[in-house]
Short mmCIF file of C-alpha atoms in Angstrom, two decimals:
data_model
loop_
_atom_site.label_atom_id
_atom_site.label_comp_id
_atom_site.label_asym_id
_atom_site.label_seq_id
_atom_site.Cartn_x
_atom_site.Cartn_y
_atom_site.Cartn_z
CA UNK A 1 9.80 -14.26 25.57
CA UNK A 2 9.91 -14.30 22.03
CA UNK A 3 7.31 -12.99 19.62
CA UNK A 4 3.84 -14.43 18.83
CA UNK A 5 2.40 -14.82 15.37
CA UNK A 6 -1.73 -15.03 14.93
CA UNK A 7 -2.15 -16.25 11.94
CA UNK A 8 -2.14 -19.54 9.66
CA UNK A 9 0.35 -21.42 8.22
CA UNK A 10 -1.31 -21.75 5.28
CA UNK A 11 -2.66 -18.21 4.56
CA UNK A 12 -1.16 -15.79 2.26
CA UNK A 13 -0.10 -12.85 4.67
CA UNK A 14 0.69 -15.03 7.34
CA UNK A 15 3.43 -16.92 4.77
CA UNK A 16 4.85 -12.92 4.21
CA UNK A 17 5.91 -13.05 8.19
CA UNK A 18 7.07 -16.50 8.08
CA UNK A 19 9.27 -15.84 4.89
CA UNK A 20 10.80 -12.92 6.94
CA UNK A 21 11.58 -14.65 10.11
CA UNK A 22 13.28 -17.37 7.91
CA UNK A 23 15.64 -14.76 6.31
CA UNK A 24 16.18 -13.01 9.36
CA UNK A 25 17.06 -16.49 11.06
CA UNK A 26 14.43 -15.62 13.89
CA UNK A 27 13.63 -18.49 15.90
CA UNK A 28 12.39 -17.66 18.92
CA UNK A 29 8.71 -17.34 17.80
CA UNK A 30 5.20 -19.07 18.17
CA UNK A 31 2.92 -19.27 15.62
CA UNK A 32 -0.57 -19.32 17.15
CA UNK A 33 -3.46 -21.04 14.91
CA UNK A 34 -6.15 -18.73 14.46
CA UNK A 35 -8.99 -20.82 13.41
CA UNK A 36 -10.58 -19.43 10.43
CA UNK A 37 -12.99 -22.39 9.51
CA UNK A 38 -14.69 -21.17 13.52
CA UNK A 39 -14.30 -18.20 13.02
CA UNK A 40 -11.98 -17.11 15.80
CA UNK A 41 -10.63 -14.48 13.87
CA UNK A 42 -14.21 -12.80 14.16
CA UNK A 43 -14.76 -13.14 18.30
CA UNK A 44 -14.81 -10.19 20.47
CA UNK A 45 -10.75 -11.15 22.07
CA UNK A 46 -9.58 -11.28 18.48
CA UNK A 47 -11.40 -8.06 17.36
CA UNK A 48 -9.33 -6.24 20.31
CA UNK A 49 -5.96 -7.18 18.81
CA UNK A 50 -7.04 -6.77 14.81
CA UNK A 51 -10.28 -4.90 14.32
CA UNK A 52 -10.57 -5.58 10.34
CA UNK A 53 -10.99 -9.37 12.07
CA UNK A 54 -8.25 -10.44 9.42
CA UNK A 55 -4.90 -12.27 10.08
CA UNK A 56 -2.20 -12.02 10.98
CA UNK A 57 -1.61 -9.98 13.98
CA UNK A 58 2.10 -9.66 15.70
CA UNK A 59 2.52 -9.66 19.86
CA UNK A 60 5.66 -8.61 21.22
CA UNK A 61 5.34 -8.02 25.07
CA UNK A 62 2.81 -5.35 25.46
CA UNK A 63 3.38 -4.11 21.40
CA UNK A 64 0.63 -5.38 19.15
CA UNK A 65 0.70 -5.33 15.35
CA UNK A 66 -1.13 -5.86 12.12
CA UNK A 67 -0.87 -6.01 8.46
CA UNK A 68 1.71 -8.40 7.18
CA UNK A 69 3.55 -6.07 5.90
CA UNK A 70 4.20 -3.65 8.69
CA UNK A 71 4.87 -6.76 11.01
CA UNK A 72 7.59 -7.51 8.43
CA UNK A 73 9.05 -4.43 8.36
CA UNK A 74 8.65 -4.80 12.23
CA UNK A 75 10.89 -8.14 12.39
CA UNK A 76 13.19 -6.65 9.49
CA UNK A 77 13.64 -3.53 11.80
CA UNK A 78 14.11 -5.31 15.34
CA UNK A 79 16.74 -8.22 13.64
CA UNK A 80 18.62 -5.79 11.80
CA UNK A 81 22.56 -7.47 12.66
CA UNK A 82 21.11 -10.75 11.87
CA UNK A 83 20.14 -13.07 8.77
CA UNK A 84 20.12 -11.40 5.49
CA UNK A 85 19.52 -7.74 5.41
CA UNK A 86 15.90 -7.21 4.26
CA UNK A 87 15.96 -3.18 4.69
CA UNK A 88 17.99 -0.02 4.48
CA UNK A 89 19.77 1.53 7.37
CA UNK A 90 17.39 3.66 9.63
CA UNK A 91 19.25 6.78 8.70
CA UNK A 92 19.36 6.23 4.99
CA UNK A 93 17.21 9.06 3.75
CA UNK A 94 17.23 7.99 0.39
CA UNK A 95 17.36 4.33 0.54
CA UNK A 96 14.13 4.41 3.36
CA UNK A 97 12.45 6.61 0.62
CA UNK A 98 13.52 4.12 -2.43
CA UNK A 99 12.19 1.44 -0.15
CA UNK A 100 8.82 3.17 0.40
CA UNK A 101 8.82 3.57 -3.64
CA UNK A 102 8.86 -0.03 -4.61
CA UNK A 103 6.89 -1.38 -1.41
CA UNK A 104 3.86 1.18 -3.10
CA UNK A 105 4.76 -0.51 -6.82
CA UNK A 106 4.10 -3.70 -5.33
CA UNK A 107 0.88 -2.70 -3.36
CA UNK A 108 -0.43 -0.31 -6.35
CA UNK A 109 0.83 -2.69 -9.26
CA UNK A 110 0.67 -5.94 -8.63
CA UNK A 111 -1.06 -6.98 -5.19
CA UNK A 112 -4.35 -4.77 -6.52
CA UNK A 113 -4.29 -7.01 -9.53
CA UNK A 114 -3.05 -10.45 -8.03
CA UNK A 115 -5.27 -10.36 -4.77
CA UNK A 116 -8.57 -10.28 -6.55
CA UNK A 117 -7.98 -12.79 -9.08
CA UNK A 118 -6.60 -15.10 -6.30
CA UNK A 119 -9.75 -14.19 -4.51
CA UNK A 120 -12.26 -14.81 -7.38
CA UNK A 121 -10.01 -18.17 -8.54
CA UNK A 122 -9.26 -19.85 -5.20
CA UNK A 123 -11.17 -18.14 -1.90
CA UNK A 124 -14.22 -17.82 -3.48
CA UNK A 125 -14.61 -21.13 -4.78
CA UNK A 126 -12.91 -22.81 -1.33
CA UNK A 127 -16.07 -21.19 0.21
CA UNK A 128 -18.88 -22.47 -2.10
CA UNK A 129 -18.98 -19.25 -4.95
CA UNK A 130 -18.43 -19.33 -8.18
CA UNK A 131 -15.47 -16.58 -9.38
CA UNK A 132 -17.27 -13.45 -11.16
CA UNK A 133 -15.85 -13.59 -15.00
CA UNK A 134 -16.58 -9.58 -15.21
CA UNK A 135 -14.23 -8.96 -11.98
CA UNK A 136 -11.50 -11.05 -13.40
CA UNK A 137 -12.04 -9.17 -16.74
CA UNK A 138 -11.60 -5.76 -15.09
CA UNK A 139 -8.67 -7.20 -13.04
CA UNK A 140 -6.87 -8.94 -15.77
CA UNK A 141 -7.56 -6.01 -18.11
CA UNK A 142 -5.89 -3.69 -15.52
CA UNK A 143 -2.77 -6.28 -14.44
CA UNK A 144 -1.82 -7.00 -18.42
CA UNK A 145 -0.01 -3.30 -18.55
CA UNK A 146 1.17 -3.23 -15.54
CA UNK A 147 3.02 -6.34 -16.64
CA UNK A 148 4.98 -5.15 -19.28
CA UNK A 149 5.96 -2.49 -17.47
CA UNK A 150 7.42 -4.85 -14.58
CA UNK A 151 9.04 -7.05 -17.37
CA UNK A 152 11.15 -4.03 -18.40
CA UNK A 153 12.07 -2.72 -14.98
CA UNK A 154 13.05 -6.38 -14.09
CA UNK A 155 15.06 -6.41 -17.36
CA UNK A 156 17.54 -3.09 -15.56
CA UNK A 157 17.15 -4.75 -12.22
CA UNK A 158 17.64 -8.41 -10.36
CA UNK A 159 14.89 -7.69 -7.75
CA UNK A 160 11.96 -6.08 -7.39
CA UNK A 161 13.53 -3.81 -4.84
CA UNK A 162 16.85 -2.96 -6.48
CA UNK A 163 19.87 -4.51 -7.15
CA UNK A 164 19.87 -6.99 -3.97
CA UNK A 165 16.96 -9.52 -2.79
CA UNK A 166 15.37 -7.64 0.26
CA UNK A 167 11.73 -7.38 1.91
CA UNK A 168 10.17 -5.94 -0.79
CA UNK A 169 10.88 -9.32 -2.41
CA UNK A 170 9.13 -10.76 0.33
CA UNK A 171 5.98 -8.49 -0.23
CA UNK A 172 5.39 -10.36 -3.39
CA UNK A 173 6.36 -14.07 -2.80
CA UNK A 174 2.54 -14.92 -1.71
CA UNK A 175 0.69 -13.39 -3.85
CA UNK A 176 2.52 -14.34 -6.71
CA UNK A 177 2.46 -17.95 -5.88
CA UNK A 178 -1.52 -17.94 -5.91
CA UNK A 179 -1.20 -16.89 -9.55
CA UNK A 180 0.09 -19.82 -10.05
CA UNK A 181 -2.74 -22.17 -8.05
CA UNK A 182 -5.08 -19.46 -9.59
CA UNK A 183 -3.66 -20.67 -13.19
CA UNK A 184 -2.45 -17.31 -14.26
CA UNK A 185 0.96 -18.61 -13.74
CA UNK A 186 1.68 -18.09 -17.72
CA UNK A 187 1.68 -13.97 -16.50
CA UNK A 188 4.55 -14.68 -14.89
CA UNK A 189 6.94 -17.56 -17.28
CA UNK A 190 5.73 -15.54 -20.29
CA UNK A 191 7.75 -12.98 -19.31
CA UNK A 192 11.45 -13.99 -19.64
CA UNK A 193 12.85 -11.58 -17.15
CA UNK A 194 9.39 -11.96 -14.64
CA UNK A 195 10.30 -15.66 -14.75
CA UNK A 196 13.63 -15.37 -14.06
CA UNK A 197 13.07 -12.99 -10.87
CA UNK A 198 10.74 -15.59 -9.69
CA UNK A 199 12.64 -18.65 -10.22
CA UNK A 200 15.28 -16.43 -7.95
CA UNK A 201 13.05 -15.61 -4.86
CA UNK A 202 11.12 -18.37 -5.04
CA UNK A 203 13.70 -20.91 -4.85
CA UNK A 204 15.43 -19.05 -1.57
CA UNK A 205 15.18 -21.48 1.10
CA UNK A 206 13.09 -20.04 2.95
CA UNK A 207 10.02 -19.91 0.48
CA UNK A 208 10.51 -23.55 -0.14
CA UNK A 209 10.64 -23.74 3.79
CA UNK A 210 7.04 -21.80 4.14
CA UNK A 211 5.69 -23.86 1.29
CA UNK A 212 6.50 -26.75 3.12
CA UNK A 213 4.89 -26.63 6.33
CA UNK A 214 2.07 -28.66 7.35
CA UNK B 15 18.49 23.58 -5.99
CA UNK B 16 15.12 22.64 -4.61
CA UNK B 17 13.47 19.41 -4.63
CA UNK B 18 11.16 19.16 -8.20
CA UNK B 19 8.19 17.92 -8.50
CA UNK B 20 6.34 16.90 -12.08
CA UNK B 21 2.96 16.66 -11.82
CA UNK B 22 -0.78 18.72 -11.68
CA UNK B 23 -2.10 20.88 -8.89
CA UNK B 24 -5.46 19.66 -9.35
CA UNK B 25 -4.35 15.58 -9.56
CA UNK B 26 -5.13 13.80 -6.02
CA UNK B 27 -1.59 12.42 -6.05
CA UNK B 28 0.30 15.62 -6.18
CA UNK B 29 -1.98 17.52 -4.45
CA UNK B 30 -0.68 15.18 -1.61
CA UNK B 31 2.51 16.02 -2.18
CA UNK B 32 1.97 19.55 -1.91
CA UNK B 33 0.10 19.08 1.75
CA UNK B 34 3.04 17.32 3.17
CA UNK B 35 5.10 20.06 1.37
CA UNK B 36 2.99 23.15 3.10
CA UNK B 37 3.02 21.11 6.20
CA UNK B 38 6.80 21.17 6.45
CA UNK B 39 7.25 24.75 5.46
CA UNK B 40 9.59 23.58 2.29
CA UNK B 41 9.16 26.94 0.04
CA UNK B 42 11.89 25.82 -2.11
CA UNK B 43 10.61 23.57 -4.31
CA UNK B 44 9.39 23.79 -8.33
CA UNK B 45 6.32 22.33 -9.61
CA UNK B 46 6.43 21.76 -13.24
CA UNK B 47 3.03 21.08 -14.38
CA UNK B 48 3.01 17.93 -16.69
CA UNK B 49 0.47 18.08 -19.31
CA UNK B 50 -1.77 15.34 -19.59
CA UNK B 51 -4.41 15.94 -21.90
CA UNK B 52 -1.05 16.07 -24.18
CA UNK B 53 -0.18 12.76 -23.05
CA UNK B 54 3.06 14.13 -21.72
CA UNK B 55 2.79 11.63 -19.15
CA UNK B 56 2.92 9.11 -21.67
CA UNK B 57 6.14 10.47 -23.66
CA UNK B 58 9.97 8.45 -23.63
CA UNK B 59 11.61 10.93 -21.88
CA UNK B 60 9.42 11.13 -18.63
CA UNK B 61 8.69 7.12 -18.93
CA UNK B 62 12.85 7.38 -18.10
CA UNK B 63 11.07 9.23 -14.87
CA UNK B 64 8.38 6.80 -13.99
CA UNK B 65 7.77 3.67 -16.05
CA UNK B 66 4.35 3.50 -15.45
CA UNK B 67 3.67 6.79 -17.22
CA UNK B 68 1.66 8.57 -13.98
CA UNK B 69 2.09 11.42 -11.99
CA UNK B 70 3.38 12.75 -10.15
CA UNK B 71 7.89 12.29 -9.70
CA UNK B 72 10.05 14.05 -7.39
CA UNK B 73 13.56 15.05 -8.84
CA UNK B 74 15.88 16.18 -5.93
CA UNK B 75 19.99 16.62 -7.59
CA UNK B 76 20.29 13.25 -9.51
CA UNK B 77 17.45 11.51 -7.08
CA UNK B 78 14.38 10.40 -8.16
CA UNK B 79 11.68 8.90 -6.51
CA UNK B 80 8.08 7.86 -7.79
CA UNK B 81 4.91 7.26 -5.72
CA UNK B 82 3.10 10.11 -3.74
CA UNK B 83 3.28 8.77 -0.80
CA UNK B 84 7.10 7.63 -0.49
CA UNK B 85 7.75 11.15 -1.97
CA UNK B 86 5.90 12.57 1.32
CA UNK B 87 7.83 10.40 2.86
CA UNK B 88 10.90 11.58 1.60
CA UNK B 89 9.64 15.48 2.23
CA UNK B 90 8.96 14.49 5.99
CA UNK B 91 12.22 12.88 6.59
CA UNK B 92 14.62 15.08 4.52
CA UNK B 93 12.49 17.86 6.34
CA UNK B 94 12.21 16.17 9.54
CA UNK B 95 13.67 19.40 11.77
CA UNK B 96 11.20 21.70 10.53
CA UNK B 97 7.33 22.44 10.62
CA UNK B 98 4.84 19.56 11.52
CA UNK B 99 6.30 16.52 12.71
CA UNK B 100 4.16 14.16 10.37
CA UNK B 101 6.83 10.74 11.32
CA UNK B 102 8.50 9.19 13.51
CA UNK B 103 12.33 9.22 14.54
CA UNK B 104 14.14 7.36 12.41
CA UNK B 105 15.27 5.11 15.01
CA UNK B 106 12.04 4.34 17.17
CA UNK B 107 11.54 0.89 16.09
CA UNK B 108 7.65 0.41 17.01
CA UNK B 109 6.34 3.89 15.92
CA UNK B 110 8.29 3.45 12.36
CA UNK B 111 6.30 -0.45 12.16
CA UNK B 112 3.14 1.45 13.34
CA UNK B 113 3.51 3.81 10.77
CA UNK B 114 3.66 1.15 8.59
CA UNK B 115 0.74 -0.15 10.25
CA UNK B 116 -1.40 2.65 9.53
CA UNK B 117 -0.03 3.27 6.18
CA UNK B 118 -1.28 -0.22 5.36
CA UNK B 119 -4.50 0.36 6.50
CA UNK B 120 -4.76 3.34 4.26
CA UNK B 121 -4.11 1.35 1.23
CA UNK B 122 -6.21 -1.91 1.88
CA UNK B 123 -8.90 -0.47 3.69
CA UNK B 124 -9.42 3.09 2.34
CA UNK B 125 -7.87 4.05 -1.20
CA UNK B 126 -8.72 0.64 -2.68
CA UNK B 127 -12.30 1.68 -2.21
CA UNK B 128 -12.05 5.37 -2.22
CA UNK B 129 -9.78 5.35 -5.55
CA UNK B 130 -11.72 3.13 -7.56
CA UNK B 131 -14.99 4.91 -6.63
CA UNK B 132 -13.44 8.07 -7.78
CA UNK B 133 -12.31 6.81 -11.09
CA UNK B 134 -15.34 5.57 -11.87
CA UNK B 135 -17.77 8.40 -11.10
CA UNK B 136 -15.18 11.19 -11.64
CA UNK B 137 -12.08 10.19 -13.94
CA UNK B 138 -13.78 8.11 -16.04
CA UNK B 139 -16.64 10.58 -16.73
CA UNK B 140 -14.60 13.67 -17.56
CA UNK B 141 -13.21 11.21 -20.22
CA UNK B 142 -16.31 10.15 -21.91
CA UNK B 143 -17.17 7.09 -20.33
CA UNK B 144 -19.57 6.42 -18.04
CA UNK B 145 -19.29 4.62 -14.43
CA UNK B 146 -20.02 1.16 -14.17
CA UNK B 147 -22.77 0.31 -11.83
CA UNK B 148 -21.53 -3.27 -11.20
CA UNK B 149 -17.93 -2.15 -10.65
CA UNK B 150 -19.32 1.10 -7.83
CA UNK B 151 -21.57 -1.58 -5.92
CA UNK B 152 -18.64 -4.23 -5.74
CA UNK B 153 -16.34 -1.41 -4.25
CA UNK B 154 -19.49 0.04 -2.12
CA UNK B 155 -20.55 -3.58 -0.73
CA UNK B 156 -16.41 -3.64 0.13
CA UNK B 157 -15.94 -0.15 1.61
CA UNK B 158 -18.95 0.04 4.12
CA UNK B 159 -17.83 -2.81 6.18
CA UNK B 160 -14.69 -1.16 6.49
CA UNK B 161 -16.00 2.29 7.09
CA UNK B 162 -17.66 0.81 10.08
CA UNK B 163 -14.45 -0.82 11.60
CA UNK B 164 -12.71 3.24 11.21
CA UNK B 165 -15.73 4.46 13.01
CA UNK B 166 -14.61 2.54 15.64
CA UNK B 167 -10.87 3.48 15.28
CA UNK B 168 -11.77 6.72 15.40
CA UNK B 169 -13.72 6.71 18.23
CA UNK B 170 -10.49 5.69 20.25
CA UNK B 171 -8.14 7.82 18.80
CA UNK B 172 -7.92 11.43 17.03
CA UNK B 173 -6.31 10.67 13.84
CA UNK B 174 -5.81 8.03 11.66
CA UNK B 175 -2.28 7.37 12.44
CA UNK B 176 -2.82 7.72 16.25
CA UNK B 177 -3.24 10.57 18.52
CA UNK B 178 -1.48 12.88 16.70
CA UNK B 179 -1.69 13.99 13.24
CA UNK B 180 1.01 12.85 11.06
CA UNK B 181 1.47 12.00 7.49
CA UNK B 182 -0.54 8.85 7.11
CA UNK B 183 -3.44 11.86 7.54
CA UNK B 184 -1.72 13.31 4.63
CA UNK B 185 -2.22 10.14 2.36
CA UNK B 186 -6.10 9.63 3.36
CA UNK B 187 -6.57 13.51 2.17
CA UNK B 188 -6.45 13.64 -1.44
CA UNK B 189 -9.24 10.52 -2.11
CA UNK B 190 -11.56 11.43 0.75
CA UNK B 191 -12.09 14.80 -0.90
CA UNK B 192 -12.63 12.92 -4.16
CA UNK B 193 -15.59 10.81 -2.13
CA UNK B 194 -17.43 14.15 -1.66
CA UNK B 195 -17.27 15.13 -5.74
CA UNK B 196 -18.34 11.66 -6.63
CA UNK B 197 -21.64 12.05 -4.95
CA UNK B 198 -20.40 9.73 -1.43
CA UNK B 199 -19.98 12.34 1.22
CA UNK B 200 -22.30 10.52 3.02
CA UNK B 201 -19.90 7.63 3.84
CA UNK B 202 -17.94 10.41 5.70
CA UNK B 203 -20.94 12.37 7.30
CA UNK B 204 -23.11 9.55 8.23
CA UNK B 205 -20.38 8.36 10.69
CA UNK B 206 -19.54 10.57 13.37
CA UNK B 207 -16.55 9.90 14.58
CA UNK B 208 -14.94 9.68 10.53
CA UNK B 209 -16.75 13.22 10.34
CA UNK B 210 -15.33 14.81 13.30
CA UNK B 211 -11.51 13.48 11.77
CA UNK B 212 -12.40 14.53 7.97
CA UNK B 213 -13.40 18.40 9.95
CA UNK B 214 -10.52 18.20 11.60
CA UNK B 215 -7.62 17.31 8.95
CA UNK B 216 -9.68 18.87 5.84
CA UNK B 217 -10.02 22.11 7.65
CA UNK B 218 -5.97 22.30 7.71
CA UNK B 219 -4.36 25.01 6.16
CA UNK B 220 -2.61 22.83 4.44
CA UNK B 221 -5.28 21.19 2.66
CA UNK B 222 -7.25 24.41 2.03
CA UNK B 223 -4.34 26.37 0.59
CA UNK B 224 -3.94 23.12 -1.60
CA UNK B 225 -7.79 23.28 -2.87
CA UNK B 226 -7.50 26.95 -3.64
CA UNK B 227 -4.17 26.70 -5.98
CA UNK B 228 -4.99 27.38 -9.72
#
């Protein structure tokens, strides 16, 4: 039996895994609807599997997993010999460090900023709020920096990871994409080498692909 | 040559370097203390070192690696045959993606309270500012939920990467402290089972020899 995806099609670190099992050319998976809308995601069964009662959540046999990016790394890992390769060798001290270095850039110095204005911009207001304009002050104020600093490793670099498109890549594609539905998309084509790394991983197939289901 | 490390005894991130460090038994290593009231931090030649212009950076030969807790992660590999075993074999394939697992749940569910918090009623403080009440009760009204989902983590298992401890411990270490100084103990104390843990891994050697350097 293959592996089972909890999750949503539609939902940000749900589209992370789905990315991933694209480049890995993994097909042998489910995707099972968790109904946010009814809450399913906050019952009792679901609890057992995820206890922060977010999605997505990765069953393998008897191995259970969350947070997208782990269960990336997870499928990464398992399909090593096959698709593109998304990680380092197991045994490659320095690379698995390296990796570990730009997966914490991208957690640290872009999802902290990115996540809460896609929050405030689009979540907030799908649910009935308004988005707080002192929030996306402090998170603007704080992403701005961390920008420039991105433009100018980009400008030594063709990926986010290194040299080579690989998961860390994937990390960013959802995020990044609600910038753009959260109309902050000028932070990234204001920035000539920014926008050039995006119009790179975002046009890979299998974005496009994940974008495109129903 | 030892590994180097630039950064501050007394700054959260290196002071988590220097657990996982003590923790191995590595002896052979060089801190050189980067001054940042001088803005050293801040100067060309250690931007070369991190472009964001933090601490800390680990120089090892010609390798260099930023973030604190892919430079633990470095430590515990390169250092994998001696002292505590804080990961998993390079090769296990499910404890490596629950590492990541855990690791994740450090950073979403834990430092992105626990950091902010800090900054505002400690950093920000000893530089002349003064906390922001709307900014601590959006990261309280975030962190308490979570707290209470770790109670119940830790009420099924002794650490916060599993049975065992192991380096994700190490991460959750140097902000958790920080909780107590900004006037939040109580997050930790109120909760049992996040007490008993917090007694258990603060009590360390480790961490205590870490607290008591100059």
């Amino acid at each position: 039996m293959g592996i089972v995806i909890y999750g949503a099609s539609k939902a940000t670190c749900t589209q992370r895994i789905l990315a991933t099992l694209i480049e890995k050319g993994v097909t042998d998976y489910e995707l099972k609807t968790i109904n946010l809308r009814a809450k399913e995601h906050k019952q009792p069964e679901y609890l057992k599997k995820q206890p922060f009662g977010v999605i997505p959540v990765l069953e393998d046999g008897d191995f259970l997993l969350h947070e997208s990016r782990a269960i990336c790394y997870y499928i990464a890992s398992k399909y090593a010999d096959q698709g593109v390769k998304l990680l380092p060798d197991p045994t490659d001290l320095k690379g698995n460090a390296t990796f570990q270095k730009w997966a914490s850039v991208e957690k640290d110095n872009w999802d902290n900023y990115a996540s809460p204005i896609a929050f405030e911009k689009i979540f907030k207001v799908f649910r009935g709020g308004s988005p707080d304009p002192k929030l996306l002050e402090h998170y603007e104020a704080g992403f701005l920096p961390k920008l420039d600093v991105f433009e100018g490793i980009l400008s030594k670099q063709q990926y986010m990871g290194g040299d080579e498109f690989s998961l860390i890549d994937v990390y960013y594609l959802p995020y990044t994409q609600k910038l753009f539905e959260a109309g902050y998309g000028h932070f990234i084509t204001d920035r000539p080498h920014i926008k050039a790394w995006w119009d790179r991983v975002s046009a890979r197939e299998s974005w496009q692909k994940v974008l495109a289901l129903p």
